[in-house]
Coordinates of C-alpha atoms in Angstrom, one line a residue:
Chain P
M1 CA -25.9 -90.6 -156.2
K2 CA -25.1 -90.3 -159.2
T3 CA -25.4 -93.4 -162.1
V4 CA -23.2 -94.8 -164.4
L5 CA -24.4 -97.1 -167.5
I6 CA -22.3 -100.2 -168.1
V7 CA -22.2 -101.8 -170.9
D8 CA -20.1 -104.6 -171.7
D9 CA -21.3 -108.1 -172.7
S10 CA -18.7 -109.3 -170.1
E11 CA -20.6 -110.2 -167.3
M12 CA -16.8 -110.2 -165.2
I13 CA -15.7 -106.9 -166.9
R14 CA -19.3 -105.1 -165.2
R15 CA -18.8 -107.3 -162.4
H16 CA -15.1 -105.2 -161.9
V17 CA -16.1 -102.0 -162.9
A18 CA -19.4 -102.1 -160.8
E19 CA -17.5 -103.0 -157.7
T20 CA -14.7 -100.0 -158.8
L21 CA -17.4 -97.1 -159.1
R22 CA -19.7 -98.6 -156.1
G23 CA -16.4 -98.2 -154.6
G24 CA -16.2 -94.0 -155.7
D25 CA -20.2 -93.6 -154.5
Y26 CA -21.4 -94.1 -157.7
N27 CA -24.8 -95.8 -158.2
V28 CA -24.4 -98.7 -161.2
I29 CA -26.8 -100.2 -163.7
E30 CA -26.1 -102.6 -166.4
A31 CA -26.6 -103.5 -169.9
A32 CA -25.1 -106.6 -172.0
D33 CA -25.1 -104.7 -175.7
G34 CA -26.1 -101.7 -177.3
V35 CA -29.8 -102.8 -177.6
D36 CA -30.3 -103.6 -173.8
A37 CA -28.6 -100.2 -172.8
L38 CA -30.4 -98.2 -175.5
A39 CA -33.8 -99.5 -173.3
Q40 CA -31.6 -98.5 -170.1
I41 CA -31.0 -95.3 -171.6
T42 CA -34.6 -94.6 -172.3
A43 CA -35.7 -95.6 -169.1
N44 CA -32.8 -93.7 -166.8
R45 CA -32.7 -89.8 -168.1
E46 CA -30.2 -88.6 -165.2
L47 CA -27.1 -91.2 -166.3
C48 CA -24.6 -89.0 -165.1
L49 CA -22.0 -91.3 -167.5
I50 CA -21.6 -94.3 -170.4
I51 CA -18.7 -97.0 -170.1
L52 CA -19.0 -98.9 -172.9
D53 CA -17.3 -101.4 -174.9
I54 CA -17.1 -101.8 -178.8
N55 CA -17.7 -105.4 -179.6
M56 CA -20.6 -106.7 -178.2
P57 CA -23.5 -108.8 -180.1
R58 CA -26.9 -107.4 -181.2
M59 CA -25.3 -104.0 -181.6
N60 CA -21.7 -102.7 -180.6
G61 CA -20.8 -99.7 -178.8
L62 CA -20.2 -97.6 -181.8
E63 CA -23.9 -98.6 -183.3
L64 CA -25.1 -97.5 -179.7
L65 CA -23.1 -94.2 -179.9
E66 CA -24.4 -93.5 -183.4
R67 CA -27.5 -93.8 -182.5
M68 CA -27.6 -92.1 -179.6
K69 CA -26.2 -88.9 -181.1
A70 CA -29.3 -88.9 -184.0
E71 CA -31.5 -89.6 -180.8
L72 CA -30.7 -87.8 -178.1
G73 CA -27.8 -85.0 -179.4
A74 CA -26.4 -82.8 -176.8
A75 CA -29.0 -84.6 -174.5
A76 CA -27.0 -87.8 -174.2
P77 CA -24.9 -88.8 -171.5
P78 CA -21.6 -88.2 -171.4
V79 CA -19.2 -91.5 -172.8
L80 CA -16.2 -93.2 -171.9
M81 CA -15.5 -96.1 -174.5
L82 CA -13.9 -99.2 -172.6
T83 CA -12.0 -101.5 -175.1
T84 CA -9.5 -103.5 -175.9
E85 CA -9.7 -102.1 -179.5
A86 CA -6.7 -99.6 -179.9
Q87 CA -7.6 -98.6 -183.6
P88 CA -7.0 -94.6 -184.5
S89 CA -9.7 -95.1 -187.0
L90 CA -11.8 -96.7 -184.2
M91 CA -11.3 -94.1 -181.6
K92 CA -11.6 -91.2 -184.0
R93 CA -14.7 -92.8 -185.1
A94 CA -16.3 -93.0 -181.6
K95 CA -14.1 -89.0 -181.0
D96 CA -16.6 -88.3 -183.8
N97 CA -20.0 -89.3 -182.5
G98 CA -19.3 -87.9 -178.8
A99 CA -17.2 -89.8 -176.9
K100 CA -15.0 -87.9 -174.0
G101 CA -12.6 -90.8 -173.9
W102 CA -11.1 -94.1 -174.1
I103 CA -9.7 -96.9 -171.7
I104 CA -7.7 -99.8 -173.5
K105 CA -8.5 -103.0 -171.3
P106 CA -7.3 -103.9 -169.0
V107 CA -9.2 -102.1 -166.4
N108 CA -7.4 -100.3 -164.0
P109 CA -9.7 -99.5 -160.7
S110 CA -7.9 -96.4 -160.1
M111 CA -7.5 -94.4 -163.4
L112 CA -10.7 -95.4 -163.9
L113 CA -12.3 -93.5 -161.2
S114 CA -10.1 -91.0 -161.9
A115 CA -11.3 -90.8 -165.8
V116 CA -15.1 -91.3 -164.7
G117 CA -14.7 -88.4 -161.9
K118 CA -13.4 -85.9 -164.5
V119 CA -16.0 -86.9 -167.2
A120 CA -19.2 -87.5 -165.7
R121 CA -21.8 -84.6 -165.7
Chain V
M1 CA -9.6 -110.4 -200.3
G2 CA -6.9 -113.1 -201.7
T3 CA -6.1 -116.5 -201.9
F4 CA -4.2 -117.5 -198.9
E5 CA -2.0 -119.8 -198.5
E6 CA 0.9 -121.1 -195.7
N7 CA 3.1 -119.2 -194.5
D8 CA 5.8 -120.3 -192.3
A9 CA 7.5 -117.6 -192.0
A10 CA 4.4 -115.3 -190.5
S11 CA 3.3 -117.8 -188.8
R12 CA 6.3 -117.9 -186.8
Q13 CA 6.4 -114.4 -186.3
V14 CA 2.9 -114.4 -184.9
V15 CA 2.8 -117.2 -182.8
E16 CA 5.7 -115.1 -181.3
L17 CA 3.7 -112.2 -181.3
A18 CA 1.0 -114.0 -179.7
T19 CA 3.1 -115.3 -177.1
L20 CA 4.3 -112.2 -176.3
A21 CA 1.1 -110.9 -175.8
C22 CA 0.1 -113.6 -173.9
V23 CA 2.8 -113.3 -171.5
D24 CA 1.9 -109.8 -170.7
L25 CA -1.7 -110.5 -170.2
F26 CA -1.2 -113.0 -167.0
A27 CA 0.9 -110.1 -165.9
A28 CA -1.3 -107.1 -166.3
Y29 CA -3.4 -109.5 -164.0
G30 CA -1.3 -110.2 -161.2
L31 CA 0.2 -114.0 -163.2
P32 CA 3.9 -113.6 -164.5
M33 CA 4.1 -117.2 -166.7
T34 CA 7.2 -117.5 -168.6
R35 CA 8.5 -119.8 -171.6
S36 CA 8.9 -123.1 -171.3
V37 CA 11.5 -124.5 -173.1
H38 CA 9.7 -127.8 -173.3
A39 CA 7.1 -126.8 -175.9
A40 CA 7.4 -129.8 -178.2
D41 CA 7.0 -132.4 -174.8
A42 CA 4.1 -130.5 -173.2
E43 CA 1.3 -132.3 -171.3
Y44 CA -2.1 -131.5 -171.1
D45 CA -5.4 -132.9 -169.7
L46 CA -8.0 -131.4 -169.3
L47 CA -8.0 -128.0 -170.7
Y48 CA -10.3 -124.7 -170.1
C49 CA -10.1 -123.4 -174.1
G50 CA -10.8 -120.1 -175.4
V51 CA -10.4 -119.6 -179.7
M52 CA -10.7 -116.4 -181.9
G53 CA -10.3 -115.5 -185.0
F54 CA -9.3 -113.0 -186.7
V55 CA -9.2 -111.7 -190.6
G56 CA -7.3 -108.5 -192.7
K57 CA -7.0 -108.2 -196.4
S58 CA -3.7 -109.9 -196.4
A59 CA -3.7 -112.5 -193.6
R60 CA -5.6 -114.5 -191.5
G61 CA -5.9 -116.9 -188.6
M62 CA -7.1 -118.3 -185.3
C63 CA -5.5 -118.1 -181.7
L64 CA -6.5 -120.7 -179.2
L65 CA -5.9 -120.0 -175.7
G66 CA -5.8 -123.7 -173.1
A67 CA -5.4 -124.1 -169.5
S68 CA -5.9 -125.9 -166.6
R69 CA -8.6 -123.8 -164.4
E70 CA -5.9 -122.2 -161.6
P71 CA -4.3 -120.0 -163.7
I72 CA -7.7 -118.7 -165.3
E73 CA -9.1 -118.0 -162.2
K74 CA -6.1 -116.9 -160.7
T75 CA -6.4 -113.6 -163.0
A76 CA -10.3 -113.1 -162.5
P77 CA -10.1 -109.5 -160.8
V78 CA -13.5 -111.0 -159.4
A79 CA -15.2 -113.9 -158.7
G80 CA -18.1 -114.9 -161.1
D81 CA -18.4 -117.4 -164.1
L82 CA -14.9 -119.1 -165.2
R83 CA -16.6 -119.0 -169.3
D84 CA -17.1 -115.3 -169.2
W85 CA -14.4 -114.4 -167.8
L86 CA -11.8 -116.8 -170.6
G87 CA -13.3 -115.9 -172.9
E88 CA -13.0 -112.0 -171.8
L89 CA -9.4 -113.1 -171.3
T90 CA -9.4 -115.0 -175.0
N91 CA -10.5 -111.8 -176.1
Q92 CA -7.9 -109.2 -175.0
L93 CA -5.4 -111.7 -175.8
V94 CA -6.5 -111.3 -179.5
G95 CA -6.9 -107.6 -179.0
R96 CA -3.3 -107.8 -177.8
L97 CA -2.0 -109.0 -181.0
K98 CA -4.1 -107.5 -182.5
V99 CA -2.3 -104.2 -181.4
K100 CA 0.9 -105.3 -181.9
L101 CA 0.0 -106.5 -185.8
L102 CA -1.8 -103.0 -186.3
G103 CA 1.8 -101.5 -185.5
R104 CA 3.0 -103.2 -188.2
G105 CA 0.8 -102.2 -190.6
I106 CA -1.7 -105.1 -190.4
E107 CA -5.1 -105.1 -189.9
I108 CA -7.3 -107.1 -188.9
V109 CA -11.0 -107.9 -187.3
L110 CA -11.8 -110.3 -184.6
T111 CA -14.5 -112.9 -184.1
T112 CA -16.5 -113.3 -181.1
P113 CA -14.5 -115.9 -178.2
V114 CA -15.9 -119.4 -178.5
V115 CA -15.2 -121.2 -174.8
L116 CA -14.4 -125.3 -174.3
K117 CA -14.0 -127.3 -172.2
G118 CA -12.3 -130.9 -172.8
H119 CA -9.6 -133.4 -172.6
H120 CA -6.3 -133.5 -175.0
I121 CA -8.0 -130.6 -177.2
A122 CA -5.5 -128.8 -180.0
P123 CA -6.5 -127.2 -182.9
L124 CA -7.2 -129.8 -186.4
P125 CA -4.7 -127.5 -188.7
R126 CA -3.5 -128.3 -192.4
R127 CA 0.0 -128.5 -190.8
E128 CA 1.5 -129.8 -187.4
L129 CA 1.2 -127.1 -185.0
I130 CA 2.5 -127.1 -181.6
P131 CA 1.5 -125.1 -178.4
E132 CA 3.6 -122.4 -177.0
V133 CA 4.3 -123.4 -173.1
L134 CA 3.6 -121.0 -170.7
V135 CA 4.5 -121.7 -166.8
G136 CA 3.7 -119.8 -163.8
S137 CA 3.6 -120.6 -160.3
C138 CA -0.4 -122.1 -160.6
G139 CA 0.0 -124.0 -163.4
R140 CA 0.4 -124.1 -167.4
V141 CA -0.9 -122.0 -170.2
L142 CA -0.7 -123.2 -174.2
L143 CA -1.0 -121.4 -176.7
W144 CA -1.7 -122.4 -180.2
A145 CA -1.4 -119.3 -182.9
D146 CA -1.9 -120.2 -187.5
V147 CA -2.2 -117.8 -189.4
E148 CA -2.5 -118.0 -193.5
T149 CA -1.5 -115.0 -195.7
V150 CA -2.0 -113.7 -199.1
P151 CA 1.4 -115.4 -201.4
G152 CA 4.3 -112.9 -201.1
F153 CA 3.1 -111.1 -197.5
A154 CA 5.6 -110.1 -195.2
L155 CA 5.3 -108.7 -191.5
S156 CA 7.2 -105.7 -191.4
A157 CA 9.9 -106.0 -188.4
D158 CA 9.1 -102.6 -187.9
W159 CA 7.3 -101.0 -185.2
D160 CA 4.8 -97.9 -185.9
E161 CA 4.1 -96.7 -182.2
S162 CA 1.2 -94.0 -183.7
A163 CA -0.5 -96.8 -185.3
A164 CA -1.9 -98.4 -182.2
G165 CA -3.1 -97.0 -178.1
A166 CA -1.5 -99.2 -175.7
E167 CA -3.0 -101.8 -173.2
G168 CA -4.2 -99.3 -170.1
Q169 CA -3.8 -96.5 -171.9
L170 CA -6.5 -93.3 -171.3
L171 CA -7.3 -91.2 -174.2
F172 CA -9.7 -87.9 -173.8
F173 CA -10.8 -86.3 -176.7

């Protein structure tokens, strides 16, 4: 079963996304910020996708993307941003650092599953 | 960053945008709300509140979202922690306001939400601030928004759709 890492500081959002993905037969692991996520990425090399919020404590989503690009390069798992942010400059920064897509909250479960199916490796 | 001052016209515009954002937010989570015309007479006792500040080069302010327990629980997509969900709702509310301001040429950054519970909670601004009151099938939601701006600031009435994405939108890179 493919494994997705959900990174969001809101437990409710993580739970909502996790329930949606489990309904699509994905295994799910979670992280509450970029620092936790880095540890999860290191420990789980076979991630098929990361769903990533931006505004989080300790290390935000864009900082995590930059770290992943610097440290993992092309081996980094694909990333789908899931955020309240809608600023073109932030989208460009995410794209430049390897993100494959951007969803502006709120989460639509069927759209999320469809997007995950297209982006996951 | 310039000196900020009270700006009644801009405050009214921001309150209007924040109220529209709040109506849209609750509707997106399946809870239609309408504006009450009795805003000034609003009575509120125990409130669960989320507060979030914002600041940009030309404007700064805050939004306070207050409600009884029911509207907050009703909008939660999964059962869980009320505190966590109220913080996320507040985050999404001010995120929507940010999109509306971006479309009018105003760029802001947001603080993290602070969540409170208490009786007769209200902000303590420099001037009197009356909440907007939204009414739905399971209670009321109160919304305070306040803004200060640099001198001469005016919010554009024109909306630039290309300045920001829309809520619920999916983009592939």
